[in-house]
Every structure is written in C-alpha cells, then in structure tokens.
C-alpha cells in the first residue's frame, strides 16, 4: 500500500529535504507541501504529515493533524510536558491516530543519547556541548535538552551525587545553562550543521561521546522509518528509539 505524506514546513531546511526524500522513497507519495500561511485543510488527503517548523507553531499543527485523523511525524523542537499533554488529550479523542515526536532523527544522535544514559552512573562529572549552524532559532538544542534529561534521570536512579564544581564567581553564561542539573553549552558557528558532545569525567579518566550530522541527509532514514512506523503506533510516541526498537 502506498502511504501519502504531507510535509509541513516544506520550504525550510529540513522540509525541503524531507519532501525530496519522500518523493524518492519506495511506497511513499508526496501529498502536499505546506508552509507558513498555508491552510492545512485535509493535508492534501495525506495518511501521514511530517512536521518541521518552529517551536511556536508545532503544537497547533500537530493538533490539526490529529483532528483530521492524519498521523504525524514531528521533528520540531520546543516540546514541554504541558504541550505533550495537549497532544495526548487530542489523541484520546482520536485513538486510531499516531504521533511520533523525536528530538533527533539521526541514528548516531539516538545512539549518543542511549550511550550517555548508560555511562551516566559511572562518572562524577558530566557536561553537554551542542554545536549548530547559526540560523538555528532555539538554544540549547532539543537533542541536548533530552540528552541532559536522560543523563539526570540515570544519575538520580543510581543515587549519584551532584557533579563537583568549585566555581565561586562566573560571568553570566560561562558555566552554560542547567538542564535538570546538567550544564549544557550551546555553540553557534557558520559551517556547522548539528553536533553534540557529552563529556564524562572521573578521577584519572574522561569519556567523550560525540555525534556529528554534517548534512541533513543524516536525518532522512530516521524520518522515513518514522513515517512507515507511525501508522501502526496509535497514541503518542516520544523518541525514534521506540520505532527502532533500541
Ligand atoms: N528532530 C530532528 O531530527 C531535527 C529537528 N530539527 C528542528 O526542526 C525545526 C525546523 O528546522 P529547520 O528546517 O532547520 O528550520 P527552518 O527555519 O529552515 O524551517 C522551518 C520552516 O517552517 C516554516 N514555518 C514557520 N511557521 C510555520 C507554520 N505555522 N506552519 C507551517 N510552516 C511554518 C518556516 O517559514 P518561515 O521561514 O517563513 O518562518 C520555514 O520554512 C527546528 O525546530 C529544528 O530544531 C531540525 C533538524 C533535525
Ligand atoms: O535546528 C537544527 O538544525 C536541529 N535541531 C534539532 C535539535 O534542536 O536538537 C535536531 C538537530 O540537532 C538539528
């Protein structure tokens, strides 16, 4: 069966590549390209909508998809417990619809988060550095926030003490932002696409886990796996790892 796929945010950096990837993929057909100001309507009769827009627009777009009975694969950042709760409530009224929201569709980024969660309990210190192109509108990245959260959860579960830090005075921002107690630093640099380093330290050793997306092509296999997987997963799924069975 051919799946019809709409792209929301189709004029953007991710949306353009997703539309092309859908056109090239076996068993998928592009149902429509939608961008800012377009009426989403019935999403061109799509079975699945892929949504890569901006944090301020994504919730309304996803709720529209759910109300139309269209499954959604969402890469946009900015999700909170509250906005995820609104999606769950909408899905309760449309129980056959699936929504997949993933902070990162690159396999290496998903593995980085998994490996970081595994390593977290063994080290005293941990810091996360994310590095992106300077046109990115949010900081820190959704991936870095999720990475810090899974690390913090693993450290809590293992009763690890807060990381040592003797800093007595610092310029604003010098120690990064704290996400669930984990310092997260954001770099914006022309030439970069999307990169993340997770640094762990204990007496006498460090462990660095690094992932680099040099091209947005890195996200496409994950997005297509999400499109094919979401139709058989009613309800809300957060994270590509669920679809990849990791
Ligand atoms: N999960 C993942 O693997 C990845 C996630 N991302 C995330 O995806 C999002 C998009 O990234 P990127 O493609 O680089 O961003 P872009 O700014 O290049 O693209 C966003 C597009 O969405 C459009 N848009 C804005 N508002 C709406 C709306 N209400 N309805 C429809 N379209 C709208 C924008 O139009 P205009 O420019 O005119 O405002 C733009 O064309 C970001 O949140 C980013 O962090 C990015 C890469 C990978
Ligand atoms: O804006 C981007 O480019 C990216 N955004 C996502 C994020 O904020 O984590 C995913 C990836 O890092 C690329």
PDB file of C-alpha atoms and ligand atoms in Angstrom:
ATOM      1  CA  UNK A   1       0.000   0.000   0.000  1.00  0.00           C
ATOM      2  CA  UNK A   2       1.325   3.471  -0.873  1.00  0.00           C
ATOM      3  CA  UNK A   3       1.407   5.962   2.007  1.00  0.00           C
ATOM      4  CA  UNK A   4       0.547   9.559   1.150  1.00  0.00           C
ATOM      5  CA  UNK A   5       2.802  12.013   3.009  1.00  0.00           C
ATOM      6  CA  UNK A   6       2.348  15.768   3.521  1.00  0.00           C
ATOM      7  CA  UNK A   7       5.228  17.986   4.613  1.00  0.00           C
ATOM      8  CA  UNK A   8       4.566  20.948   6.918  1.00  0.00           C
ATOM      9  CA  UNK A   9       7.412  23.471   6.919  1.00  0.00           C
ATOM     10  CA  UNK A  10       8.181  22.338   3.363  1.00  0.00           C
ATOM     11  CA  UNK A  11      10.105  25.495   2.423  1.00  0.00           C
ATOM     12  CA  UNK A  12      12.515  25.117   5.332  1.00  0.00           C
ATOM     13  CA  UNK A  13      15.932  23.452   5.517  1.00  0.00           C
ATOM     14  CA  UNK A  14      14.517  20.155   6.790  1.00  0.00           C
ATOM     15  CA  UNK A  15      11.165  20.342   4.996  1.00  0.00           C
ATOM     16  CA  UNK A  16      12.760  20.646   1.545  1.00  0.00           C
ATOM     17  CA  UNK A  17      14.938  17.583   2.091  1.00  0.00           C
ATOM     18  CA  UNK A  18      12.070  15.585   3.603  1.00  0.00           C
ATOM     19  CA  UNK A  19       9.842  16.309   0.580  1.00  0.00           C
ATOM     20  CA  UNK A  20      12.621  15.138  -1.766  1.00  0.00           C
ATOM     21  CA  UNK A  21      13.281  12.024   0.346  1.00  0.00           C
ATOM     22  CA  UNK A  22       9.572  11.144   0.293  1.00  0.00           C
ATOM     23  CA  UNK A  23       9.456  11.563  -3.495  1.00  0.00           C
ATOM     24  CA  UNK A  24      12.419   9.184  -3.859  1.00  0.00           C
ATOM     25  CA  UNK A  25      11.214   6.580  -1.317  1.00  0.00           C
ATOM     26  CA  UNK A  26       9.533   3.313  -2.290  1.00  0.00           C
ATOM     27  CA  UNK A  27       5.947   3.049  -1.139  1.00  0.00           C
ATOM     28  CA  UNK A  28       5.590   6.766  -0.302  1.00  0.00           C
ATOM     29  CA  UNK A  29       3.932   9.520  -2.318  1.00  0.00           C
ATOM     30  CA  UNK A  30       4.109  13.272  -1.639  1.00  0.00           C
ATOM     31  CA  UNK A  31       0.574  14.512  -0.866  1.00  0.00           C
ATOM     32  CA  UNK A  32       1.448  18.189  -0.496  1.00  0.00           C
ATOM     33  CA  UNK A  33       3.914  20.814   0.670  1.00  0.00           C
ATOM     34  CA  UNK A  34       2.681  23.274   3.313  1.00  0.00           C
ATOM     35  CA  UNK A  35       4.487  26.234   4.797  1.00  0.00           C
ATOM     36  CA  UNK A  36       3.742  29.363   6.807  1.00  0.00           C
ATOM     37  CA  UNK A  37       0.411  30.963   5.848  1.00  0.00           C
ATOM     38  CA  UNK A  38      -0.940  27.896   4.025  1.00  0.00           C
ATOM     39  CA  UNK A  39      -4.306  26.431   5.017  1.00  0.00           C
ATOM     40  CA  UNK A  40      -3.506  22.883   6.133  1.00  0.00           C
ATOM     41  CA  UNK A  41      -7.092  21.740   5.426  1.00  0.00           C
ATOM     42  CA  UNK A  42      -7.177  17.962   4.958  1.00  0.00           C
ATOM     43  CA  UNK A  43      -3.393  17.992   4.322  1.00  0.00           C
ATOM     44  CA  UNK A  44      -3.885  17.005   0.699  1.00  0.00           C
ATOM     45  CA  UNK A  45      -5.531  13.725   1.718  1.00  0.00           C
ATOM     46  CA  UNK A  46      -2.334  12.575   3.426  1.00  0.00           C
ATOM     47  CA  UNK A  47      -2.063   9.484   5.628  1.00  0.00           C
ATOM     48  CA  UNK A  48       0.962  10.954   7.443  1.00  0.00           C
ATOM     49  CA  UNK A  49       2.208  14.529   7.893  1.00  0.00           C
ATOM     50  CA  UNK A  50       5.869  15.262   8.604  1.00  0.00           C
ATOM     51  CA  UNK A  51       6.257  18.465  10.621  1.00  0.00           C
ATOM     52  CA  UNK A  52       9.474  20.528  10.772  1.00  0.00           C
ATOM     53  CA  UNK A  53       8.535  24.147  11.505  1.00  0.00           C
ATOM     54  CA  UNK A  54       9.237  26.380  14.525  1.00  0.00           C
ATOM     55  CA  UNK A  55       8.667  25.829  18.255  1.00  0.00           C
ATOM     56  CA  UNK A  56       5.821  28.387  18.330  1.00  0.00           C
ATOM     57  CA  UNK A  57       3.821  26.665  15.568  1.00  0.00           C
ATOM     58  CA  UNK A  58       4.331  22.958  16.036  1.00  0.00           C
ATOM     59  CA  UNK A  59       1.662  22.241  18.678  1.00  0.00           C
ATOM     60  CA  UNK A  60      -1.149  23.846  16.633  1.00  0.00           C
ATOM     61  CA  UNK A  61      -0.020  21.983  13.507  1.00  0.00           C
ATOM     62  CA  UNK A  62       0.092  18.633  15.290  1.00  0.00           C
ATOM     63  CA  UNK A  63      -3.331  19.170  16.888  1.00  0.00           C
ATOM     64  CA  UNK A  64      -4.687  19.981  13.416  1.00  0.00           C
ATOM     65  CA  UNK A  65      -3.264  16.710  12.036  1.00  0.00           C
ATOM     66  CA  UNK A  66      -4.802  14.700  14.874  1.00  0.00           C
ATOM     67  CA  UNK A  67      -8.200  16.348  14.387  1.00  0.00           C
ATOM     68  CA  UNK A  68      -8.009  15.471  10.671  1.00  0.00           C
ATOM     69  CA  UNK A  69      -7.189  11.831  11.504  1.00  0.00           C
ATOM     70  CA  UNK A  70      -3.716  12.220   9.944  1.00  0.00           C
ATOM     71  CA  UNK A  71      -0.730  10.538  11.653  1.00  0.00           C
ATOM     72  CA  UNK A  72       2.169  12.908  12.393  1.00  0.00           C
ATOM     73  CA  UNK A  73       5.959  12.602  12.494  1.00  0.00           C
ATOM     74  CA  UNK A  74       7.393  15.643  14.238  1.00  0.00           C
ATOM     75  CA  UNK A  75      10.977  16.894  14.435  1.00  0.00           C
ATOM     76  CA  UNK A  76      10.378  20.445  15.602  1.00  0.00           C
ATOM     77  CA  UNK A  77      11.863  21.383  18.977  1.00  0.00           C
ATOM     78  CA  UNK A  78      10.303  23.182  21.930  1.00  0.00           C
ATOM     79  CA  UNK A  79       8.043  20.457  23.339  1.00  0.00           C
ATOM     80  CA  UNK A  80       7.168  20.616  27.043  1.00  0.00           C
ATOM     81  CA  UNK A  81       5.303  18.260  29.373  1.00  0.00           C
ATOM     82  CA  UNK A  82       2.347  20.617  29.022  1.00  0.00           C
ATOM     83  CA  UNK A  83       2.264  20.643  25.200  1.00  0.00           C
ATOM     84  CA  UNK A  84       2.838  16.865  25.077  1.00  0.00           C
ATOM     85  CA  UNK A  85      -0.138  16.566  27.438  1.00  0.00           C
ATOM     86  CA  UNK A  86      -2.290  18.514  24.971  1.00  0.00           C
ATOM     87  CA  UNK A  87      -1.324  16.087  22.195  1.00  0.00           C
ATOM     88  CA  UNK A  88      -2.160  13.100  24.448  1.00  0.00           C
ATOM     89  CA  UNK A  89      -5.566  14.640  25.216  1.00  0.00           C
ATOM     90  CA  UNK A  90      -6.303  15.131  21.491  1.00  0.00           C
ATOM     91  CA  UNK A  91      -5.216  11.565  20.749  1.00  0.00           C
ATOM     92  CA  UNK A  92      -7.588  10.250  23.403  1.00  0.00           C
ATOM     93  CA  UNK A  93     -10.414  11.614  21.219  1.00  0.00           C
ATOM     94  CA  UNK A  94      -8.831  10.121  18.049  1.00  0.00           C
ATOM     95  CA  UNK A  95      -7.489   6.781  19.326  1.00  0.00           C
ATOM     96  CA  UNK A  96      -6.505   5.394  15.912  1.00  0.00           C
ATOM     97  CA  UNK A  97      -4.083   8.238  15.173  1.00  0.00           C
ATOM     98  CA  UNK A  98      -0.336   8.003  15.885  1.00  0.00           C
ATOM     99  CA  UNK A  99       2.026  10.888  16.627  1.00  0.00           C
ATOM    100  CA  UNK A 100       5.805  10.426  16.791  1.00  0.00           C
ATOM    101  CA  UNK A 101       7.823  13.317  18.218  1.00  0.00           C
ATOM    102  CA  UNK A 102      11.603  12.899  18.137  1.00  0.00           C
ATOM    103  CA  UNK A 103      14.246  15.430  19.177  1.00  0.00           C
ATOM    104  CA  UNK A 104      16.647  13.933  16.645  1.00  0.00           C
ATOM    105  CA  UNK A 105      16.143  11.573  13.692  1.00  0.00           C
ATOM    106  CA  UNK A 106      19.841  10.825  13.083  1.00  0.00           C
ATOM    107  CA  UNK A 107      20.710   7.296  14.206  1.00  0.00           C
ATOM    108  CA  UNK A 108      24.011   8.437  15.747  1.00  0.00           C
ATOM    109  CA  UNK A 109      22.269  11.068  17.843  1.00  0.00           C
ATOM    110  CA  UNK A 110      19.771   8.493  19.109  1.00  0.00           C
ATOM    111  CA  UNK A 111      22.664   6.173  19.981  1.00  0.00           C
ATOM    112  CA  UNK A 112      24.546   9.036  21.682  1.00  0.00           C
ATOM    113  CA  UNK A 113      21.586   9.604  23.994  1.00  0.00           C
ATOM    114  CA  UNK A 114      21.344   5.881  24.723  1.00  0.00           C
ATOM    115  CA  UNK A 115      25.102   5.529  25.385  1.00  0.00           C
ATOM    116  CA  UNK A 116      25.113   8.672  27.540  1.00  0.00           C
ATOM    117  CA  UNK A 117      22.297   7.278  29.682  1.00  0.00           C
ATOM    118  CA  UNK A 118      24.288   4.039  30.108  1.00  0.00           C
ATOM    119  CA  UNK A 119      27.503   5.874  31.070  1.00  0.00           C
ATOM    120  CA  UNK A 120      25.879   8.427  33.370  1.00  0.00           C
ATOM    121  CA  UNK A 121      26.008   6.500  36.646  1.00  0.00           C
ATOM    122  CA  UNK A 122      29.744   5.703  36.389  1.00  0.00           C
ATOM    123  CA  UNK A 123      31.127   9.280  36.350  1.00  0.00           C
ATOM    124  CA  UNK A 124      31.342  12.123  38.876  1.00  0.00           C
ATOM    125  CA  UNK A 125      31.198  14.874  36.267  1.00  0.00           C
ATOM    126  CA  UNK A 126      29.148  15.412  33.152  1.00  0.00           C
ATOM    127  CA  UNK A 127      28.646  18.329  30.749  1.00  0.00           C
ATOM    128  CA  UNK A 128      26.872  18.526  27.375  1.00  0.00           C
ATOM    129  CA  UNK A 129      28.022  20.721  24.486  1.00  0.00           C
ATOM    130  CA  UNK A 130      25.833  21.160  21.423  1.00  0.00           C
ATOM    131  CA  UNK A 131      27.148  22.897  18.303  1.00  0.00           C
ATOM    132  CA  UNK A 132      24.902  24.111  15.459  1.00  0.00           C
ATOM    133  CA  UNK A 133      24.608  26.345  12.415  1.00  0.00           C
ATOM    134  CA  UNK A 134      23.980  29.995  13.372  1.00  0.00           C
ATOM    135  CA  UNK A 135      20.493  30.107  11.744  1.00  0.00           C
ATOM    136  CA  UNK A 136      19.060  27.892  14.484  1.00  0.00           C
ATOM    137  CA  UNK A 137      16.447  29.854  16.477  1.00  0.00           C
ATOM    138  CA  UNK A 138      16.463  27.891  19.749  1.00  0.00           C
ATOM    139  CA  UNK A 139      19.135  27.122  22.331  1.00  0.00           C
ATOM    140  CA  UNK A 140      20.006  24.750  23.753  1.00  0.00           C
ATOM    141  CA  UNK A 141      19.010  22.217  21.094  1.00  0.00           C
ATOM    142  CA  UNK A 142      16.115  19.862  21.729  1.00  0.00           C
ATOM    143  CA  UNK A 143      18.584  16.996  21.491  1.00  0.00           C
ATOM    144  CA  UNK A 144      20.854  18.486  24.167  1.00  0.00           C
ATOM    145  CA  UNK A 145      17.886  19.051  26.480  1.00  0.00           C
ATOM    146  CA  UNK A 146      16.756  15.443  26.017  1.00  0.00           C
ATOM    147  CA  UNK A 147      20.330  14.181  26.475  1.00  0.00           C
ATOM    148  CA  UNK A 148      20.700  16.097  29.742  1.00  0.00           C
ATOM    149  CA  UNK A 149      17.332  14.805  30.942  1.00  0.00           C
ATOM    150  CA  UNK A 150      18.141  11.137  30.340  1.00  0.00           C
ATOM    151  CA  UNK A 151      21.561  11.585  31.995  1.00  0.00           C
ATOM    152  CA  UNK A 152      19.985  13.269  35.021  1.00  0.00           C
ATOM    153  CA  UNK A 153      17.389  10.515  35.288  1.00  0.00           C
ATOM    154  CA  UNK A 154      20.073   7.801  35.203  1.00  0.00           C
ATOM    155  CA  UNK A 155      22.159   9.625  37.837  1.00  0.00           C
ATOM    156  CA  UNK A 156      19.138  10.023  40.098  1.00  0.00           C
ATOM    157  CA  UNK A 157      18.246   6.339  39.740  1.00  0.00           C
ATOM    158  CA  UNK A 158      21.817   5.386  40.758  1.00  0.00           C
ATOM    159  CA  UNK A 159      21.945   7.981  43.564  1.00  0.00           C
ATOM    160  CA  UNK A 160      24.979   9.770  42.050  1.00  0.00           C
ATOM    161  CA  UNK A 161      25.954  12.964  43.907  1.00  0.00           C
ATOM    162  CA  UNK A 162      25.841  16.328  42.114  1.00  0.00           C
ATOM    163  CA  UNK A 163      28.915  16.903  39.916  1.00  0.00           C
ATOM    164  CA  UNK A 164      31.782  18.691  41.692  1.00  0.00           C
ATOM    165  CA  UNK A 165      32.217  22.362  40.736  1.00  0.00           C
ATOM    166  CA  UNK A 166      34.170  24.850  42.846  1.00  0.00           C
ATOM    167  CA  UNK A 167      33.237  27.863  40.706  1.00  0.00           C
ATOM    168  CA  UNK A 168      32.727  30.743  43.142  1.00  0.00           C
ATOM    169  CA  UNK A 169      32.170  33.524  40.629  1.00  0.00           C
ATOM    170  CA  UNK A 170      31.487  33.414  36.897  1.00  0.00           C
ATOM    171  CA  UNK A 171      30.445  35.690  34.076  1.00  0.00           C
ATOM    172  CA  UNK A 172      26.802  35.141  33.081  1.00  0.00           C
ATOM    173  CA  UNK A 173      26.600  32.045  30.898  1.00  0.00           C
ATOM    174  CA  UNK A 174      30.181  30.945  31.481  1.00  0.00           C
ATOM    175  CA  UNK A 175      29.015  27.651  33.020  1.00  0.00           C
ATOM    176  CA  UNK A 176      26.237  27.131  30.481  1.00  0.00           C
ATOM    177  CA  UNK A 177      22.560  26.531  31.193  1.00  0.00           C
ATOM    178  CA  UNK A 178      21.458  23.928  33.747  1.00  0.00           C
ATOM    179  CA  UNK A 179      19.067  21.321  32.364  1.00  0.00           C
ATOM    180  CA  UNK A 180      17.906  19.065  35.188  1.00  0.00           C
ATOM    181  CA  UNK A 181      21.182  19.977  36.955  1.00  0.00           C
ATOM    182  CA  UNK A 182      23.410  19.110  33.962  1.00  0.00           C
ATOM    183  CA  UNK A 183      25.434  22.012  32.446  1.00  0.00           C
ATOM    184  CA  UNK A 184      24.584  22.437  28.745  1.00  0.00           C
ATOM    185  CA  UNK A 185      26.630  24.723  26.475  1.00  0.00           C
ATOM    186  CA  UNK A 186      25.459  25.925  23.041  1.00  0.00           C
ATOM    187  CA  UNK A 187      27.852  26.936  20.226  1.00  0.00           C
ATOM    188  CA  UNK A 188      26.606  28.640  17.024  1.00  0.00           C
ATOM    189  CA  UNK A 189      29.109  28.595  14.177  1.00  0.00           C
ATOM    190  CA  UNK A 190      28.863  29.053  10.394  1.00  0.00           C
ATOM    191  CA  UNK A 191      29.931  25.853   8.694  1.00  0.00           C
ATOM    192  CA  UNK A 192      28.329  23.546  11.251  1.00  0.00           C
ATOM    193  CA  UNK A 193      25.087  21.582  10.834  1.00  0.00           C
ATOM    194  CA  UNK A 194      24.223  19.690  14.059  1.00  0.00           C
ATOM    195  CA  UNK A 195      26.726  18.253  16.543  1.00  0.00           C
ATOM    196  CA  UNK A 196      26.780  17.126  20.156  1.00  0.00           C
ATOM    197  CA  UNK A 197      29.428  16.140  22.670  1.00  0.00           C
ATOM    198  CA  UNK A 198      28.749  14.523  26.009  1.00  0.00           C
ATOM    199  CA  UNK A 199      31.728  14.714  28.369  1.00  0.00           C
ATOM    200  CA  UNK A 200      32.026  12.477  31.406  1.00  0.00           C
ATOM    201  CA  UNK A 201      34.836  12.603  33.974  1.00  0.00           C
ATOM    202  CA  UNK A 202      36.060  10.687  36.975  1.00  0.00           C
ATOM    203  CA  UNK A 203      39.464  10.715  38.726  1.00  0.00           C
ATOM    204  CA  UNK A 204      42.088   9.887  36.105  1.00  0.00           C
ATOM    205  CA  UNK A 205      39.788   9.404  33.099  1.00  0.00           C
ATOM    206  CA  UNK A 206      37.281  11.060  30.810  1.00  0.00           C
ATOM    207  CA  UNK A 207      34.839   9.668  28.293  1.00  0.00           C
ATOM    208  CA  UNK A 208      33.669  11.765  25.329  1.00  0.00           C
ATOM    209  CA  UNK A 209      30.723  10.676  23.206  1.00  0.00           C
ATOM    210  CA  UNK A 210      30.432  12.800  20.072  1.00  0.00           C
ATOM    211  CA  UNK A 211      27.988  12.781  17.206  1.00  0.00           C
ATOM    212  CA  UNK A 212      28.207  14.888  14.026  1.00  0.00           C
ATOM    213  CA  UNK A 213      25.495  15.481  11.446  1.00  0.00           C
ATOM    214  CA  UNK A 214      27.487  17.011   8.574  1.00  0.00           C
ATOM    215  CA  UNK A 215      24.452  17.031   6.263  1.00  0.00           C
ATOM    216  CA  UNK A 216      20.679  16.946   6.795  1.00  0.00           C
ATOM    217  CA  UNK A 217      20.739  13.728   4.755  1.00  0.00           C
ATOM    218  CA  UNK A 218      21.619  12.133   8.122  1.00  0.00           C
ATOM    219  CA  UNK A 219      18.067  12.703   9.372  1.00  0.00           C
ATOM    220  CA  UNK A 220      16.224  11.237   6.369  1.00  0.00           C
ATOM    221  CA  UNK A 221      16.414   7.465   7.103  1.00  0.00           C
ATOM    222  CA  UNK A 222      15.036   8.132  10.584  1.00  0.00           C
ATOM    223  CA  UNK A 223      12.244  10.348   9.267  1.00  0.00           C
ATOM    224  CA  UNK A 224      11.242   7.716   6.683  1.00  0.00           C
ATOM    225  CA  UNK A 225      11.362   4.973   9.341  1.00  0.00           C
ATOM    226  CA  UNK A 226       9.110   7.184  11.457  1.00  0.00           C
ATOM    227  CA  UNK A 227       6.643   7.670   8.602  1.00  0.00           C
ATOM    228  CA  UNK A 228       6.432   3.928   7.972  1.00  0.00           C
ATOM    229  CA  UNK A 229       6.283   3.096  11.693  1.00  0.00           C
ATOM    230  CA  UNK A 230       3.817   5.697  12.978  1.00  0.00           C
ATOM    231  CA  UNK A 231       0.837   4.298  11.071  1.00  0.00           C
ATOM    232  CA  UNK A 232       0.976   1.159  13.245  1.00  0.00           C
ATOM    233  CA  UNK A 233       1.576   3.005  16.530  1.00  0.00           C
ATOM    234  CA  UNK A 234      -1.585   4.751  17.716  1.00  0.00           C
ATOM    235  CA  UNK A 235      -1.086   7.270  20.531  1.00  0.00           C
ATOM    236  CA  UNK A 236       1.960   9.380  21.349  1.00  0.00           C
ATOM    237  CA  UNK A 237       5.491   8.047  20.875  1.00  0.00           C
ATOM    238  CA  UNK A 238       8.388  10.235  22.021  1.00  0.00           C
ATOM    239  CA  UNK A 239      11.810   9.365  20.582  1.00  0.00           C
ATOM    240  CA  UNK A 240      12.906   7.454  17.499  1.00  0.00           C
ATOM    241  CA  UNK A 241      14.426   4.748  19.737  1.00  0.00           C
ATOM    242  CA  UNK A 242      10.915   3.359  20.248  1.00  0.00           C
ATOM    243  CA  UNK A 243      10.453   2.892  16.483  1.00  0.00           C
ATOM    244  CA  UNK A 244      13.966   1.451  16.020  1.00  0.00           C
ATOM    245  CA  UNK A 245      13.401  -0.962  18.915  1.00  0.00           C
ATOM    246  CA  UNK A 246      16.592   0.208  20.633  1.00  0.00           C
TER     247      UNK A 246
HETATM  248  N1  LIG B   1      14.301  16.139  15.054  1.00  0.00           N
HETATM  249  C1  LIG B   1      15.298  16.326  14.184  1.00  0.00           C
HETATM  250  O1  LIG B   1      15.997  15.358  13.771  1.00  0.00           O
HETATM  251  C2  LIG B   1      15.583  17.687  13.673  1.00  0.00           C
HETATM  252  C3  LIG B   1      14.875  18.742  14.159  1.00  0.00           C
HETATM  253  N2  LIG B   1      15.067  19.988  13.670  1.00  0.00           N
HETATM  254  C4  LIG B   1      14.165  21.004  14.172  1.00  0.00           C
HETATM  255  O2  LIG B   1      13.173  21.197  13.159  1.00  0.00           O
HETATM  256  C5  LIG B   1      12.748  22.554  13.170  1.00  0.00           C
HETATM  257  C6  LIG B   1      12.922  23.133  11.790  1.00  0.00           C
HETATM  258  O3  LIG B   1      14.295  23.222  11.478  1.00  0.00           O
HETATM  259  P1  LIG B   1      14.775  23.847  10.084  1.00  0.00           P
HETATM  260  O4  LIG B   1      14.152  23.111   8.955  1.00  0.00           O
HETATM  261  O5  LIG B   1      16.244  23.966  10.187  1.00  0.00           O
HETATM  262  O6  LIG B   1      14.118  25.313  10.194  1.00  0.00           O
HETATM  263  P2  LIG B   1      13.716  26.316   9.002  1.00  0.00           P
HETATM  264  O7  LIG B   1      13.534  27.654   9.647  1.00  0.00           O
HETATM  265  O8  LIG B   1      14.663  26.173   7.859  1.00  0.00           O
HETATM  266  O9  LIG B   1      12.308  25.751   8.510  1.00  0.00           O
HETATM  267  C7  LIG B   1      11.093  25.950   9.179  1.00  0.00           C
HETATM  268  C8  LIG B   1      10.041  26.211   8.127  1.00  0.00           C
HETATM  269  O10 LIG B   1       8.748  26.227   8.744  1.00  0.00           O
HETATM  270  C9  LIG B   1       8.063  27.392   8.285  1.00  0.00           C
HETATM  271  N3  LIG B   1       7.011  27.757   9.217  1.00  0.00           N
HETATM  272  C10 LIG B   1       7.037  28.669  10.237  1.00  0.00           C
HETATM  273  N4  LIG B   1       5.836  28.697  10.838  1.00  0.00           N
HETATM  274  C11 LIG B   1       5.051  27.806  10.193  1.00  0.00           C
HETATM  275  C12 LIG B   1       3.689  27.405  10.349  1.00  0.00           C
HETATM  276  N5  LIG B   1       2.904  27.932  11.293  1.00  0.00           N
HETATM  277  N6  LIG B   1       3.179  26.477   9.502  1.00  0.00           N
HETATM  278  C13 LIG B   1       3.953  25.943   8.532  1.00  0.00           C
HETATM  279  N7  LIG B   1       5.249  26.300   8.324  1.00  0.00           N
HETATM  280  C14 LIG B   1       5.791  27.204   9.164  1.00  0.00           C
HETATM  281  C15 LIG B   1       9.166  28.434   8.152  1.00  0.00           C
HETATM  282  O11 LIG B   1       8.753  29.541   7.377  1.00  0.00           O
HETATM  283  P3  LIG B   1       9.474  30.997   7.671  1.00  0.00           P
HETATM  284  O12 LIG B   1      10.942  30.754   7.491  1.00  0.00           O
HETATM  285  O13 LIG B   1       8.858  31.873   6.627  1.00  0.00           O
HETATM  286  O14 LIG B   1       9.114  31.341   9.092  1.00  0.00           O
HETATM  287  C16 LIG B   1      10.236  27.592   7.449  1.00  0.00           C
HETATM  288  O15 LIG B   1      10.000  27.497   6.072  1.00  0.00           O
HETATM  289  C17 LIG B   1      13.549  23.233  14.273  1.00  0.00           C
HETATM  290  O16 LIG B   1      12.806  23.212  15.474  1.00  0.00           O
HETATM  291  C18 LIG B   1      14.779  22.354  14.400  1.00  0.00           C
HETATM  292  O17 LIG B   1      15.357  22.436  15.662  1.00  0.00           O
HETATM  293  C19 LIG B   1      15.978  20.234  12.696  1.00  0.00           C
HETATM  294  C20 LIG B   1      16.742  19.228  12.194  1.00  0.00           C
HETATM  295  C21 LIG B   1      16.615  17.860  12.649  1.00  0.00           C
HETATM  296  O1  LIG B   2      17.911  23.083  14.323  1.00  0.00           O
HETATM  297  C1  LIG B   2      18.606  22.092  13.959  1.00  0.00           C
HETATM  298  O2  LIG B   2      19.357  22.138  12.985  1.00  0.00           O
HETATM  299  C2  LIG B   2      18.478  20.843  14.713  1.00  0.00           C
HETATM  300  N1  LIG B   2      17.583  20.776  15.651  1.00  0.00           N
HETATM  301  C3  LIG B   2      17.310  19.658  16.475  1.00  0.00           C
HETATM  302  C4  LIG B   2      17.605  19.976  17.916  1.00  0.00           C
HETATM  303  O3  LIG B   2      17.398  21.126  18.350  1.00  0.00           O
HETATM  304  O4  LIG B   2      18.005  19.074  18.647  1.00  0.00           O
HETATM  305  C5  LIG B   2      17.966  18.392  15.984  1.00  0.00           C
HETATM  306  C6  LIG B   2      19.336  18.606  15.418  1.00  0.00           C
HETATM  307  O5  LIG B   2      20.202  18.942  16.453  1.00  0.00           O
HETATM  308  C7  LIG B   2      19.313  19.687  14.341  1.00  0.00           C
END
